[in-house]
mmCIF file of C-alpha atoms and ligand atoms in Angstrom:
data_model
loop_
_atom_site.group_PDB
_atom_site.id
_atom_site.type_symbol
_atom_site.label_atom_id
_atom_site.label_comp_id
_atom_site.label_asym_id
_atom_site.label_seq_id
_atom_site.Cartn_x
_atom_site.Cartn_y
_atom_site.Cartn_z
ATOM 1 C CA MET Y 1 41.686 55.062 39.631
ATOM 2 C CA ASN Y 2 41.855 55.659 43.361
ATOM 3 C CA ARG Y 3 40.559 59.227 43.324
ATOM 4 C CA ILE Y 4 37.476 61.312 43.971
ATOM 5 C CA TYR Y 5 35.626 62.234 40.766
ATOM 6 C CA ASP Y 6 34.103 65.646 40.048
ATOM 7 C CA ASN Y 7 31.166 64.219 38.110
ATOM 8 C CA VAL Y 8 29.924 60.983 36.560
ATOM 9 C CA THR Y 9 31.337 61.739 33.092
ATOM 10 C CA GLU Y 10 34.848 61.227 34.472
ATOM 11 C CA LEU Y 11 33.970 57.558 34.986
ATOM 12 C CA ILE Y 12 33.549 56.961 31.250
ATOM 13 C CA GLY Y 13 36.089 54.621 29.646
ATOM 14 C CA ASN Y 14 38.797 52.375 31.080
ATOM 15 C CA THR Y 15 36.414 49.429 31.029
ATOM 16 C CA PRO Y 16 37.640 45.948 31.940
ATOM 17 C CA LEU Y 17 38.931 43.494 29.376
ATOM 18 C CA ILE Y 18 38.116 39.890 30.206
ATOM 19 C CA LYS Y 19 39.612 36.694 28.825
ATOM 20 C CA LEU Y 20 36.783 34.290 28.034
ATOM 21 C CA GLU Y 21 36.957 30.676 29.144
ATOM 22 C CA THR Y 22 34.729 29.886 26.162
ATOM 23 C CA ARG Y 23 36.746 28.822 23.127
ATOM 24 C CA PHE Y 24 35.473 27.528 19.815
ATOM 25 C CA ASN Y 25 38.975 26.525 18.779
ATOM 26 C CA PRO Y 26 41.564 25.605 21.454
ATOM 27 C CA LYS Y 27 44.180 27.702 19.651
ATOM 28 C CA VAL Y 28 42.091 30.867 19.466
ATOM 29 C CA GLU Y 29 41.830 33.097 22.545
ATOM 30 C CA ILE Y 30 38.906 35.500 22.879
ATOM 31 C CA TYR Y 31 39.010 38.729 24.909
ATOM 32 C CA ALA Y 32 35.942 40.899 25.437
ATOM 33 C CA LYS Y 33 35.789 44.507 26.537
ATOM 34 C CA LEU Y 34 32.898 44.907 28.960
ATOM 35 C CA GLU Y 35 31.451 48.268 27.997
ATOM 36 C CA SER Y 36 28.583 47.842 30.462
ATOM 37 C CA PHE Y 37 31.048 49.121 33.078
ATOM 38 C CA ASN Y 38 30.628 52.653 31.712
ATOM 39 C CA PRO Y 39 28.386 54.746 34.020
ATOM 40 C CA GLY Y 40 25.548 54.890 31.457
ATOM 41 C CA GLY Y 41 25.876 51.136 31.016
ATOM 42 C CA SER Y 42 27.106 51.002 27.423
ATOM 43 C CA VAL Y 43 29.814 51.638 24.848
ATOM 44 C CA LYS Y 44 27.891 54.722 23.710
ATOM 45 C CA ASP Y 45 28.992 56.813 26.705
ATOM 46 C CA ARG Y 46 32.324 57.286 24.948
ATOM 47 C CA PRO Y 47 31.127 58.887 21.672
ATOM 48 C CA ALA Y 48 28.297 60.777 23.415
ATOM 49 C CA LEU Y 49 30.749 62.498 25.757
ATOM 50 C CA LYS Y 50 33.215 63.250 22.955
ATOM 51 C CA MET Y 51 30.517 64.750 20.699
ATOM 52 C CA ILE Y 52 29.073 66.882 23.524
ATOM 53 C CA LEU Y 53 32.476 68.146 24.707
ATOM 54 C CA SER Y 54 33.539 69.050 21.180
ATOM 55 C CA GLY Y 55 30.167 70.793 20.677
ATOM 56 C CA ILE Y 56 30.880 72.911 23.779
ATOM 57 C CA ALA Y 57 34.488 73.567 22.695
ATOM 58 C CA SER Y 58 33.458 74.676 19.187
ATOM 59 C CA GLY Y 59 30.700 76.948 20.532
ATOM 60 C CA HIS Y 60 27.907 74.981 18.793
ATOM 61 C CA LEU Y 61 26.464 73.769 22.098
ATOM 62 C CA THR Y 62 25.615 76.734 24.276
ATOM 63 C CA ARG Y 63 23.628 76.854 27.542
ATOM 64 C CA ASP Y 64 20.433 78.003 25.789
ATOM 65 C CA LYS Y 65 20.357 74.977 23.440
ATOM 66 C CA ALA Y 66 19.036 71.453 23.942
ATOM 67 C CA ILE Y 67 20.916 68.357 22.778
ATOM 68 C CA LEU Y 68 18.736 66.651 20.103
ATOM 69 C CA ASP Y 69 19.441 63.339 18.340
ATOM 70 C CA ALA Y 70 18.034 60.078 17.010
ATOM 71 C CA THR Y 71 19.026 57.013 18.960
ATOM 72 C CA SER Y 72 18.035 53.383 19.299
ATOM 73 C CA GLY Y 73 18.508 53.679 23.032
ATOM 74 C CA ASN Y 74 22.020 53.472 24.413
ATOM 75 C CA THR Y 75 23.254 56.743 22.907
ATOM 76 C CA GLY Y 76 20.110 58.361 24.245
ATOM 77 C CA ILE Y 77 20.826 57.051 27.728
ATOM 78 C CA ALA Y 78 24.388 58.366 27.410
ATOM 79 C CA TYR Y 79 23.202 61.832 26.267
ATOM 80 C CA ALA Y 80 20.559 61.908 28.993
ATOM 81 C CA MET Y 81 23.040 60.943 31.713
ATOM 82 C CA ILE Y 82 25.723 63.376 30.509
ATOM 83 C CA GLY Y 83 23.123 66.122 29.967
ATOM 84 C CA ALA Y 84 21.896 65.657 33.557
ATOM 85 C CA ALA Y 85 25.454 65.720 34.911
ATOM 86 C CA LEU Y 86 26.561 68.769 32.902
ATOM 87 C CA GLY Y 87 23.257 70.687 33.012
ATOM 88 C CA TYR Y 88 21.954 70.433 29.394
ATOM 89 C CA LYS Y 89 18.394 69.592 28.305
ATOM 90 C CA VAL Y 90 18.197 66.446 26.126
ATOM 91 C CA ILE Y 91 15.529 65.700 23.472
ATOM 92 C CA LEU Y 92 15.498 62.285 21.777
ATOM 93 C CA ALA Y 93 13.803 60.584 18.823
ATOM 94 C CA VAL Y 94 13.539 56.873 19.642
ATOM 95 C CA PRO Y 95 11.806 53.937 17.890
ATOM 96 C CA MET Y 96 8.685 52.989 19.893
ATOM 97 C CA ASN Y 97 9.805 49.349 20.166
ATOM 98 C CA VAL Y 98 12.938 49.902 22.287
ATOM 99 C CA SER Y 99 12.721 48.048 25.578
ATOM 100 C CA ASP Y 100 10.628 49.441 28.468
ATOM 101 C CA GLU Y 101 13.713 49.384 30.641
ATOM 102 C CA ARG Y 102 15.417 51.863 28.294
ATOM 103 C CA LYS Y 103 12.381 54.136 28.170
ATOM 104 C CA LYS Y 104 12.279 54.239 31.982
ATOM 105 C CA ILE Y 105 15.969 55.067 32.272
ATOM 106 C CA LEU Y 106 15.496 57.997 29.861
ATOM 107 C CA GLN Y 107 12.574 59.231 31.956
ATOM 108 C CA ALA Y 108 14.696 59.012 35.111
ATOM 109 C CA PHE Y 109 17.304 61.317 33.589
ATOM 110 C CA LYS Y 110 14.446 63.661 32.570
ATOM 111 C CA ALA Y 111 15.111 63.475 28.822
ATOM 112 C CA GLU Y 112 12.212 64.534 26.533
ATOM 113 C CA VAL Y 113 11.426 61.511 24.340
ATOM 114 C CA HIS Y 114 9.602 61.515 20.963
ATOM 115 C CA PHE Y 115 8.689 58.096 19.572
ATOM 116 C CA SER Y 116 8.908 57.021 15.911
ATOM 117 C CA SER Y 117 7.028 54.081 14.376
ATOM 118 C CA PRO Y 118 8.365 50.633 15.321
ATOM 119 C CA MET Y 119 7.962 49.662 11.636
ATOM 120 C CA ASP Y 120 10.578 52.203 10.543
ATOM 121 C CA GLY Y 121 13.395 50.969 12.825
ATOM 122 C CA SER Y 122 16.269 53.283 13.695
ATOM 123 C CA ASP Y 123 15.876 55.102 10.346
ATOM 124 C CA GLY Y 124 12.418 56.297 11.432
ATOM 125 C CA ALA Y 125 14.002 57.938 14.483
ATOM 126 C CA ILE Y 126 16.537 59.705 12.236
ATOM 127 C CA VAL Y 127 13.738 61.156 10.071
ATOM 128 C CA LEU Y 128 11.782 62.271 13.173
ATOM 129 C CA ALA Y 129 14.822 64.013 14.723
ATOM 130 C CA LYS Y 130 15.343 65.886 11.437
ATOM 131 C CA LYS Y 131 11.724 67.040 11.462
ATOM 132 C CA ILE Y 132 11.963 68.334 15.064
ATOM 133 C CA TYR Y 133 15.209 70.138 14.208
ATOM 134 C CA GLN Y 134 13.859 71.775 11.046
ATOM 135 C CA GLU Y 135 10.894 73.250 12.929
ATOM 136 C CA ASN Y 136 13.252 75.263 15.168
ATOM 137 C CA PRO Y 137 16.921 74.905 14.173
ATOM 138 C CA ASP Y 138 18.271 77.617 16.532
ATOM 139 C CA LYS Y 139 17.049 75.748 19.607
ATOM 140 C CA TYR Y 140 19.101 72.583 19.184
ATOM 141 C CA PHE Y 141 22.583 71.148 19.113
ATOM 142 C CA VAL Y 142 22.457 67.943 17.061
ATOM 143 C CA PRO Y 143 25.468 65.684 17.695
ATOM 144 C CA ASP Y 144 24.296 63.455 14.778
ATOM 145 C CA GLN Y 145 26.124 60.315 15.817
ATOM 146 C CA TYR Y 146 25.737 58.764 12.351
ATOM 147 C CA ASN Y 147 27.729 61.511 10.649
ATOM 148 C CA ASN Y 148 29.887 63.024 13.404
ATOM 149 C CA VAL Y 149 33.579 62.130 13.131
ATOM 150 C CA GLU Y 150 33.896 62.617 16.893
ATOM 151 C CA ASN Y 151 31.979 59.328 17.254
ATOM 152 C CA PRO Y 152 34.719 57.095 15.757
ATOM 153 C CA GLN Y 153 37.330 59.492 17.131
ATOM 154 C CA ALA Y 154 36.208 58.687 20.704
ATOM 155 C CA HIS Y 155 37.021 55.036 20.023
ATOM 156 C CA TYR Y 156 40.240 55.895 18.187
ATOM 157 C CA LEU Y 157 41.469 57.804 21.243
ATOM 158 C CA THR Y 158 40.158 55.606 24.065
ATOM 159 C CA THR Y 159 38.803 52.125 23.221
ATOM 160 C CA ALA Y 160 41.701 51.245 20.911
ATOM 161 C CA GLU Y 161 44.371 52.608 23.256
ATOM 162 C CA GLU Y 162 42.932 50.637 26.169
ATOM 163 C CA ILE Y 163 42.980 47.434 24.098
ATOM 164 C CA ALA Y 164 46.521 48.116 22.865
ATOM 165 C CA GLN Y 165 47.774 48.705 26.421
ATOM 166 C CA LYS Y 166 46.347 45.409 27.673
ATOM 167 C CA ILE Y 167 46.763 43.013 24.730
ATOM 168 C CA GLY Y 168 49.645 44.620 22.845
ATOM 169 C CA ASP Y 169 50.935 43.031 19.674
ATOM 170 C CA ARG Y 170 49.390 39.620 20.386
ATOM 171 C CA ALA Y 171 46.086 40.772 18.913
ATOM 172 C CA THR Y 172 45.333 39.174 15.536
ATOM 173 C CA HIS Y 173 41.665 40.179 15.038
ATOM 174 C CA PHE Y 174 39.346 42.936 16.205
ATOM 175 C CA VAL Y 175 35.673 42.009 15.887
ATOM 176 C CA ALA Y 176 32.751 44.414 16.401
ATOM 177 C CA GLY Y 177 29.125 44.828 15.395
ATOM 178 C CA ILE Y 178 28.042 47.835 13.333
ATOM 179 C CA GLY Y 179 25.322 50.249 14.411
ATOM 180 C CA THR Y 180 26.575 53.724 13.608
ATOM 181 C CA SER Y 181 29.884 51.875 12.954
ATOM 182 C CA GLY Y 182 31.782 54.280 15.240
ATOM 183 C CA THR Y 183 33.183 51.491 17.431
ATOM 184 C CA LEU Y 184 34.445 49.413 14.506
ATOM 185 C CA ILE Y 185 35.796 52.280 12.385
ATOM 186 C CA GLY Y 186 37.496 54.260 15.186
ATOM 187 C CA THR Y 187 38.920 51.360 17.176
ATOM 188 C CA GLY Y 188 39.877 49.485 14.005
ATOM 189 C CA LYS Y 189 41.698 52.489 12.525
ATOM 190 C CA ARG Y 190 43.928 52.996 15.565
ATOM 191 C CA LEU Y 191 44.597 49.279 16.116
ATOM 192 C CA LYS Y 192 45.621 48.938 12.466
ATOM 193 C CA GLU Y 193 48.065 51.849 12.846
ATOM 194 C CA LEU Y 194 49.596 50.213 15.917
ATOM 195 C CA PHE Y 195 49.468 46.602 14.687
ATOM 196 C CA PRO Y 196 49.317 46.620 10.864
ATOM 197 C CA TRP Y 197 48.705 42.875 10.649
ATOM 198 C CA ILE Y 198 45.503 42.969 12.704
ATOM 199 C CA GLN Y 199 42.341 41.962 10.820
ATOM 200 C CA ILE Y 200 39.337 44.200 11.420
ATOM 201 C CA VAL Y 201 36.093 42.219 11.205
ATOM 202 C CA ALA Y 202 32.638 43.836 10.939
ATOM 203 C CA LEU Y 203 29.553 41.983 12.155
ATOM 204 C CA GLU Y 204 26.203 42.545 10.512
ATOM 205 C CA PRO Y 205 22.835 40.881 11.164
ATOM 206 C CA THR Y 206 21.876 38.438 8.396
ATOM 207 C CA GLU Y 207 18.462 40.057 7.842
ATOM 208 C CA PRO Y 208 16.956 43.560 7.800
ATOM 209 C CA PHE Y 209 14.445 42.600 10.528
ATOM 210 C CA HIS Y 210 16.597 41.071 13.218
ATOM 211 C CA GLY Y 211 16.535 40.943 17.008
ATOM 212 C CA LEU Y 212 19.957 42.423 17.691
ATOM 213 C CA GLU Y 213 19.118 45.865 19.102
ATOM 214 C CA GLY Y 214 21.891 48.354 18.383
ATOM 215 C CA LEU Y 215 23.089 46.715 15.152
ATOM 216 C CA LYS Y 216 22.288 47.698 11.554
ATOM 217 C CA HIS Y 217 21.741 45.670 8.403
ATOM 218 C CA MET Y 218 23.580 48.122 6.120
ATOM 219 C CA ALA Y 219 22.155 46.997 2.766
ATOM 220 C CA SER Y 220 18.630 47.931 3.891
ATOM 221 C CA SER Y 221 19.461 50.994 6.040
ATOM 222 C CA ILE Y 222 20.369 54.636 5.659
ATOM 223 C CA VAL Y 223 24.154 54.244 5.519
ATOM 224 C CA PRO Y 224 25.897 56.365 8.211
ATOM 225 C CA GLY Y 225 28.250 59.044 6.871
ATOM 226 C CA ILE Y 226 31.050 57.763 9.130
ATOM 227 C CA TYR Y 227 30.712 54.227 7.716
ATOM 228 C CA ASN Y 228 33.505 53.220 5.343
ATOM 229 C CA GLU Y 229 33.862 49.710 3.955
ATOM 230 C CA LYS Y 230 37.555 50.333 3.283
ATOM 231 C CA MET Y 231 38.191 50.542 7.021
ATOM 232 C CA TYR Y 232 37.681 46.849 7.678
ATOM 233 C CA ASP Y 233 39.031 43.642 6.176
ATOM 234 C CA ARG Y 234 35.943 41.475 6.117
ATOM 235 C CA LYS Y 235 32.333 41.204 7.195
ATOM 236 C CA ILE Y 236 30.646 38.265 8.942
ATOM 237 C CA SER Y 237 26.860 37.801 8.976
ATOM 238 C CA ILE Y 238 25.362 36.907 12.333
ATOM 239 C CA ASP Y 239 22.091 35.142 12.951
ATOM 240 C CA THR Y 240 19.723 36.364 15.694
ATOM 241 C CA ASP Y 241 18.881 32.939 17.160
ATOM 242 C CA GLU Y 242 22.515 31.874 17.218
ATOM 243 C CA SER Y 243 23.409 35.167 18.933
ATOM 244 C CA TYR Y 244 20.719 34.539 21.561
ATOM 245 C CA GLU Y 245 22.239 31.098 22.252
ATOM 246 C CA MET Y 246 25.559 32.853 22.813
ATOM 247 C CA ILE Y 247 23.982 35.192 25.365
ATOM 248 C CA LYS Y 248 22.755 32.146 27.323
ATOM 249 C CA LEU Y 249 26.196 30.573 27.035
ATOM 250 C CA LEU Y 250 27.853 33.750 28.360
ATOM 251 C CA ALA Y 251 25.514 33.825 31.355
ATOM 252 C CA LYS Y 252 25.851 30.176 32.329
ATOM 253 C CA SER Y 253 29.529 29.549 31.512
ATOM 254 C CA GLU Y 254 31.147 32.916 32.104
ATOM 255 C CA GLY Y 255 28.829 34.588 34.626
ATOM 256 C CA ILE Y 256 28.394 37.507 32.211
ATOM 257 C CA LEU Y 257 24.855 38.838 31.735
ATOM 258 C CA ALA Y 258 25.375 40.382 28.323
ATOM 259 C CA GLY Y 259 23.179 42.425 25.974
ATOM 260 C CA LEU Y 260 21.805 41.205 22.645
ATOM 261 C CA SER Y 261 24.565 42.608 20.446
ATOM 262 C CA SER Y 262 27.188 41.034 22.756
ATOM 263 C CA GLY Y 263 25.670 37.675 21.829
ATOM 264 C CA GLY Y 264 26.135 38.742 18.207
ATOM 265 C CA ALA Y 265 29.771 39.616 18.947
ATOM 266 C CA LEU Y 266 30.398 36.167 20.395
ATOM 267 C CA ALA Y 267 28.602 34.493 17.479
ATOM 268 C CA GLY Y 268 30.981 36.355 15.152
ATOM 269 C CA CYS Y 269 33.992 35.266 17.232
ATOM 270 C CA ALA Y 270 32.742 31.651 17.029
ATOM 271 C CA GLN Y 271 32.546 31.738 13.223
ATOM 272 C CA LEU Y 272 35.954 33.345 12.949
ATOM 273 C CA SER Y 273 37.548 30.906 15.439
ATOM 274 C CA ASN Y 274 36.439 28.016 13.264
ATOM 275 C CA GLU Y 275 38.007 29.562 10.177
ATOM 276 C CA ILE Y 276 41.469 30.401 11.506
ATOM 277 C CA GLN Y 277 44.261 28.101 12.739
ATOM 278 C CA LYS Y 278 45.223 30.148 15.796
ATOM 279 C CA GLY Y 279 44.858 33.688 17.019
ATOM 280 C CA CYS Y 280 43.900 36.242 19.627
ATOM 281 C CA ILE Y 281 40.531 37.868 18.983
ATOM 282 C CA VAL Y 282 39.469 41.041 20.778
ATOM 283 C CA THR Y 283 35.799 41.961 20.733
ATOM 284 C CA ILE Y 284 33.407 44.432 22.311
ATOM 285 C CA PHE Y 285 30.429 43.565 24.511
ATOM 286 C CA PRO Y 286 28.525 46.860 24.052
ATOM 287 C CA ASP Y 287 26.153 46.604 27.038
ATOM 288 C CA SER Y 288 24.756 44.279 29.695
ATOM 289 C CA GLY Y 289 21.659 42.089 29.741
ATOM 290 C CA ASP Y 290 19.769 43.978 32.414
ATOM 291 C CA LYS Y 291 17.915 46.123 29.846
ATOM 292 C CA TYR Y 292 16.739 43.050 27.911
ATOM 293 C CA LEU Y 293 15.308 40.844 30.667
ATOM 294 C CA SER Y 294 11.848 40.977 29.076
ATOM 295 C CA ASN Y 295 13.278 39.864 25.690
ATOM 296 C CA ARG Y 296 12.347 36.421 24.325
ATOM 297 C CA VAL Y 297 15.940 35.245 25.003
ATOM 298 C CA TRP Y 298 14.953 34.696 28.615
ATOM 299 C CA GLU Y 299 11.458 33.237 28.121
HETATM 300 C C1 LIG I 1 23.777 47.532 22.233
HETATM 301 C C2 LIG I 1 24.576 48.126 21.108
HETATM 302 N N1 LIG I 1 25.405 47.337 20.450
HETATM 303 C C3 LIG I 1 26.137 47.792 19.420
HETATM 304 C C4 LIG I 1 26.050 49.095 18.989
HETATM 305 C C5 LIG I 1 26.857 49.533 17.793
HETATM 306 O O1 LIG I 1 27.868 50.443 18.093
HETATM 307 P P1 LIG I 1 28.292 51.505 17.019
HETATM 308 O O2 LIG I 1 27.212 52.526 16.937
HETATM 309 O O3 LIG I 1 29.566 52.094 17.549
HETATM 310 O O4 LIG I 1 28.485 50.812 15.717
HETATM 311 C C6 LIG I 1 25.184 49.940 19.650
HETATM 312 C C7 LIG I 1 25.007 51.308 19.187
HETATM 313 O O5 LIG I 1 24.095 52.002 19.535
HETATM 314 C C8 LIG I 1 24.430 49.449 20.747
HETATM 315 O O6 LIG I 1 23.572 50.242 21.400
#
């Protein structure tokens, strides 16, 4: 850790794991990995870097190409940051209704942003990115986070190993929300190999139109190619309002200003804690609250 870094991408990963004071069952411990400590501010730095580096290694991403993808925000910020650091142009399809803070960050990194209709959610951005690509396929490298195995692989190689090093065989449950599902599938796969008894728990918003930016309601979405129901043991539905209450709880009782999907993660941990006798739950807080200060949570 105590070294001089060559560029910002070397700061990705090795995020802190924090033991929460908050318990919903005195016999169930909860640990959260604070992914906001990545330089781009979210969990998505990990897969973005892995997909870009493997694109360079395979020869698919060359200096004359731009990185193009659909993203609900955090992956876009990660691409834009990494693109700026490594010298690649970044073009993004983003739903119009992502927060202003996110749009401004993308502008700062000089990414070219194309907006899709807010009514079409993250799927609208996927369709728009495809259209841009088809007009000029030779100009772009498309990491395609929804279908690229390097996305879960980033978590298999880093997130899971970091959790295993810190928590070891005490872990009984791994709980994570599903957007592309890379975090859940990749981390869950490796943790299960290391600790076969661990239960992998997916969190999904209760409704198609929810307020948990970054998460997907699978039944009403284009299902990502990397998503595989066989890779987790159970799914818990999380309610938006309850998740927002959890964000307030995290701020006032833990001093953690967490993002919307982190509130969802804690809401999932709460439900699980009430169902099990004892245990050690590890979860992911994908980003921090600073990009959501204008959200109704804080009104
Ligand atoms: C804030 C936030 N939470 C959760 C997720 C879900 O992570 P994954 O795509 O690995 O399922 C994302 C993904 O973009 C996100 O931005």
